[in-house]
mmCIF file of C-alpha atoms in Angstrom:
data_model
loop_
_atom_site.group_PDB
_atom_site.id
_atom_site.type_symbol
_atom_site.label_atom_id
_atom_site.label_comp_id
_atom_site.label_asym_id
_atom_site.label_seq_id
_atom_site.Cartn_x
_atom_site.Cartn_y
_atom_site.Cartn_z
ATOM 1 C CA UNK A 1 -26.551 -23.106 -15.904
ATOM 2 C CA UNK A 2 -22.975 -22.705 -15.772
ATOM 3 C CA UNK A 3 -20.848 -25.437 -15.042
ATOM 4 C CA UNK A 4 -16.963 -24.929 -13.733
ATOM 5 C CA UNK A 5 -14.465 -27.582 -14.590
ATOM 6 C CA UNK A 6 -11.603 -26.389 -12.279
ATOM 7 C CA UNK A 7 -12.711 -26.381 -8.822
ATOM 8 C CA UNK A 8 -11.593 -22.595 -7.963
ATOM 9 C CA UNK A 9 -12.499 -20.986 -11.224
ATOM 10 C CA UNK A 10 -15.265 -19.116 -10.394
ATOM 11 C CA UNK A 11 -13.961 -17.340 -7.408
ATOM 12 C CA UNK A 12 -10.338 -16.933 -9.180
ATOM 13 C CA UNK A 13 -7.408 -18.665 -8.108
ATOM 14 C CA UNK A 14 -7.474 -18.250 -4.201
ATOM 15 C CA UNK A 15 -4.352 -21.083 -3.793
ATOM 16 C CA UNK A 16 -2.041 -18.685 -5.457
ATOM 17 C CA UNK A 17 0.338 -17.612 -2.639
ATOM 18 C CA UNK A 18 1.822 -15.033 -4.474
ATOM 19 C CA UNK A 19 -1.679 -12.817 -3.478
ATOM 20 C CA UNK A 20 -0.256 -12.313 0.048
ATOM 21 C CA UNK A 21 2.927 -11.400 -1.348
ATOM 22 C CA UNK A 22 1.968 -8.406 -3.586
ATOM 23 C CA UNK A 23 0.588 -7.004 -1.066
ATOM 24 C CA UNK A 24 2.968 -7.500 1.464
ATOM 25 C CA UNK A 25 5.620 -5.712 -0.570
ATOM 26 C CA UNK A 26 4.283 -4.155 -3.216
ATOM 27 C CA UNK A 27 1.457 -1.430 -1.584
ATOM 28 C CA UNK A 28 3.674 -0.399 1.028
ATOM 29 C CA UNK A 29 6.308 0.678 -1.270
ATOM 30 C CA UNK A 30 4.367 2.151 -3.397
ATOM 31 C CA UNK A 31 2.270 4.234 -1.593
ATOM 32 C CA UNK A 32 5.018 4.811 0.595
ATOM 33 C CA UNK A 33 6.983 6.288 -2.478
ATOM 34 C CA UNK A 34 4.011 8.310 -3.836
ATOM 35 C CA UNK A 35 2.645 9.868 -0.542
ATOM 36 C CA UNK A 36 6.252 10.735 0.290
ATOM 37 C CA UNK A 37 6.514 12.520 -3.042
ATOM 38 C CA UNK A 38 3.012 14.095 -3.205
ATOM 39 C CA UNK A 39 4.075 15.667 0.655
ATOM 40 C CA UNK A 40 7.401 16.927 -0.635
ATOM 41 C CA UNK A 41 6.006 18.510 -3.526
ATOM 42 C CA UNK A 42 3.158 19.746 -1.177
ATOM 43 C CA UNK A 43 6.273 20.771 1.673
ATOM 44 C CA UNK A 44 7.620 23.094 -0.814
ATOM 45 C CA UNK A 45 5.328 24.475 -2.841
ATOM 46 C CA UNK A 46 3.431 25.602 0.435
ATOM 47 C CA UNK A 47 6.144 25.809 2.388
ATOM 48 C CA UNK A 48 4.339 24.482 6.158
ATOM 49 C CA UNK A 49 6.426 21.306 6.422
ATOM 50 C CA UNK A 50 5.297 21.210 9.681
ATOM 51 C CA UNK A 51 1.629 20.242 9.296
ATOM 52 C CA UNK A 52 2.195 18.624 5.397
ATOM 53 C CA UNK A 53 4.539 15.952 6.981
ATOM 54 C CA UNK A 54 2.022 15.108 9.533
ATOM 55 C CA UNK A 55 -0.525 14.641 7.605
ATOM 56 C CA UNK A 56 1.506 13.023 4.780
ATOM 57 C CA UNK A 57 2.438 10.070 7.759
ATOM 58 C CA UNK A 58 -1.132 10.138 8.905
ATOM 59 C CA UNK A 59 -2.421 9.645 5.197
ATOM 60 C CA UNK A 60 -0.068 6.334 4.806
ATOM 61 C CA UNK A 61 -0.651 5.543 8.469
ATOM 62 C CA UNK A 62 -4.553 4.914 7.737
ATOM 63 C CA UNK A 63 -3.697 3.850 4.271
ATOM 64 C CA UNK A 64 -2.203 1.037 4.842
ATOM 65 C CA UNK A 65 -4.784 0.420 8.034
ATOM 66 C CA UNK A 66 -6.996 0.051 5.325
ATOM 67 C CA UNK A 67 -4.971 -2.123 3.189
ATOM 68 C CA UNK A 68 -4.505 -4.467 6.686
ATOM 69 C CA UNK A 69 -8.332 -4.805 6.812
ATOM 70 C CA UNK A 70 -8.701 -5.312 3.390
ATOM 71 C CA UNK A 71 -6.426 -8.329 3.759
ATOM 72 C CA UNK A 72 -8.235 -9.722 6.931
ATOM 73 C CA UNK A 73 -11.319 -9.721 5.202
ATOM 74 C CA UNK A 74 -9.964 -11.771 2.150
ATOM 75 C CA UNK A 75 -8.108 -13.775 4.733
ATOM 76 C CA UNK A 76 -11.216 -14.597 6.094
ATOM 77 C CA UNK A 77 -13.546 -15.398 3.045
ATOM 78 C CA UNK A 78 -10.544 -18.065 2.557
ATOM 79 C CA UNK A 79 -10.527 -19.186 5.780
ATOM 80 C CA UNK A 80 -13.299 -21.813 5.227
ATOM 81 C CA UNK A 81 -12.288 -25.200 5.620
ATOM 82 C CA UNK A 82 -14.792 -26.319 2.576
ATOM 83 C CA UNK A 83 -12.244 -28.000 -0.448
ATOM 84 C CA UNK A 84 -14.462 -26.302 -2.945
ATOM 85 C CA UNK A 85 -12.636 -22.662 -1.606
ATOM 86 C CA UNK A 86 -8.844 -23.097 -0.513
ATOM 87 C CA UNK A 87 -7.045 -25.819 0.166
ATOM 88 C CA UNK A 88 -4.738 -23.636 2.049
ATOM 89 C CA UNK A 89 -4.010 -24.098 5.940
ATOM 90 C CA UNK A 90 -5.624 -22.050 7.973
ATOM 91 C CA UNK A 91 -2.722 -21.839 10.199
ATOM 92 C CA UNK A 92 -0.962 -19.391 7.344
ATOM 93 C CA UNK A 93 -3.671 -16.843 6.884
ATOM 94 C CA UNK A 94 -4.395 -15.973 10.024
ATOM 95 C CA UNK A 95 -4.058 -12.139 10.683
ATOM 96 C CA UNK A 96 -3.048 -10.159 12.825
ATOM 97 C CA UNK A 97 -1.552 -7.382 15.207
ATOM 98 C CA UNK A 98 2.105 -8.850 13.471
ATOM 99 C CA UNK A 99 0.542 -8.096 9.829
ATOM 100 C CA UNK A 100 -0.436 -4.282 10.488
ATOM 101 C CA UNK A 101 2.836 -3.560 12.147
ATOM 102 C CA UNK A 102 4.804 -4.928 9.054
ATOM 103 C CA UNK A 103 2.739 -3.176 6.896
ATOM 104 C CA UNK A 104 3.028 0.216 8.998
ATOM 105 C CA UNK A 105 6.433 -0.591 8.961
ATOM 106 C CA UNK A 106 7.388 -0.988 5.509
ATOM 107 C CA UNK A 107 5.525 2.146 4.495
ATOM 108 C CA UNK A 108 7.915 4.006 6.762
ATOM 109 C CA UNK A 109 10.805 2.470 5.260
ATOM 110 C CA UNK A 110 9.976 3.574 1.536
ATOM 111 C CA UNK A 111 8.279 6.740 2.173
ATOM 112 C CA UNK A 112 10.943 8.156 4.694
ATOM 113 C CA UNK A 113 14.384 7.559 2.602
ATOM 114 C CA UNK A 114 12.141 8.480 -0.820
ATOM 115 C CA UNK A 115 11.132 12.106 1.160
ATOM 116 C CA UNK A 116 14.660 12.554 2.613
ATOM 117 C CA UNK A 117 16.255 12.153 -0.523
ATOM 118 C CA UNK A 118 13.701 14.544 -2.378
ATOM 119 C CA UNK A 119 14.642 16.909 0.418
ATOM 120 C CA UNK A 120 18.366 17.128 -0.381
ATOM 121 C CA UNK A 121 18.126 15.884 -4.062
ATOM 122 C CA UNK A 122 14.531 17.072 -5.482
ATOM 123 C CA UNK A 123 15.178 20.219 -7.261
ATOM 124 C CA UNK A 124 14.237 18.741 -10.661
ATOM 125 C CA UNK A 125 11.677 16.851 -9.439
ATOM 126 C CA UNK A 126 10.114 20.373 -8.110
ATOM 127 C CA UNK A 127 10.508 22.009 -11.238
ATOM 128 C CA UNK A 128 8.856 19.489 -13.185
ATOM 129 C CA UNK A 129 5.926 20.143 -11.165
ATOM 130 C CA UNK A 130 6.320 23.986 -11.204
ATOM 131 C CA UNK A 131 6.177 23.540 -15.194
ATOM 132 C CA UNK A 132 3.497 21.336 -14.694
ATOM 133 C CA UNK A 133 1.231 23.809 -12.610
ATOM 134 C CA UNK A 134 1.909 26.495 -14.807
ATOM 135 C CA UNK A 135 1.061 24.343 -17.655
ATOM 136 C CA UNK A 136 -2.214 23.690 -15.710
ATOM 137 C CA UNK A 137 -2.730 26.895 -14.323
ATOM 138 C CA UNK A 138 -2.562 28.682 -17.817
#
């Protein structure tokens, strides 16, 4: 039978507050940046920006939705008041409405400056995936 020395090891390090902070900065840029870039390659090489920008926003939209459940449900398998878990305070993980709105809201603030700027400045970025298709397509 396995025995663990330090009292979180087997369920990984659950005090580390940095957990919470990866993912309230890091996902939403990033998948703000690459959705935003996937729909302006998409924009142009199909050229209906009208229903590619919709569902490009939708896409993130439910994204990070996902990524706000995701973080309720850890939230809550941390919760537990047992010492043997967290010894965090369950005051600080509590989720809610506040935590999906922030995350909503800092996908739209990478994904719409990235897709604007692509828009006036994205030339080379759409001939690197012209070359790429042909590459592909070939």
């Amino acid at each position: 039978m396995a025995t663990f020395t330090k009292e979180n090891s087997a369920l990984g390090d659950l005090n580390n507050t940095n957990n919470s902070e990866i993912l309230g900065l890091g996902v939403p840029f990033s998948v703000g940046v690459i959705l935003a870039t996937v729909t302006y390659l998409i924009c142009r090489d199909t050229g209906a920006h009208s229903i590619c920008i919709a569902i490009g926003l939708l896409a993130g939209m439910v994204v990070m939705s996902l990524c706000f459940v995701s973080e309720k449900e850890r939230q809550m398998l941390i919760e537990n008041d047992e010492a043997c878990v967290s010894q965090q305070d369950p005051a600080l993980v509590k989720t809610g409405n506040g935590l999906w709105l922030k995350l909503q809201c800092l996908f739209l603030v990478s994904a719409v400056p990235v897709f604007l700027g692509l828009m006036f400045f994205g030339d080379p970025v759409f001939q690197l995936y012209l070359e790429a298709k042909g590459a592909y397509s070939s």
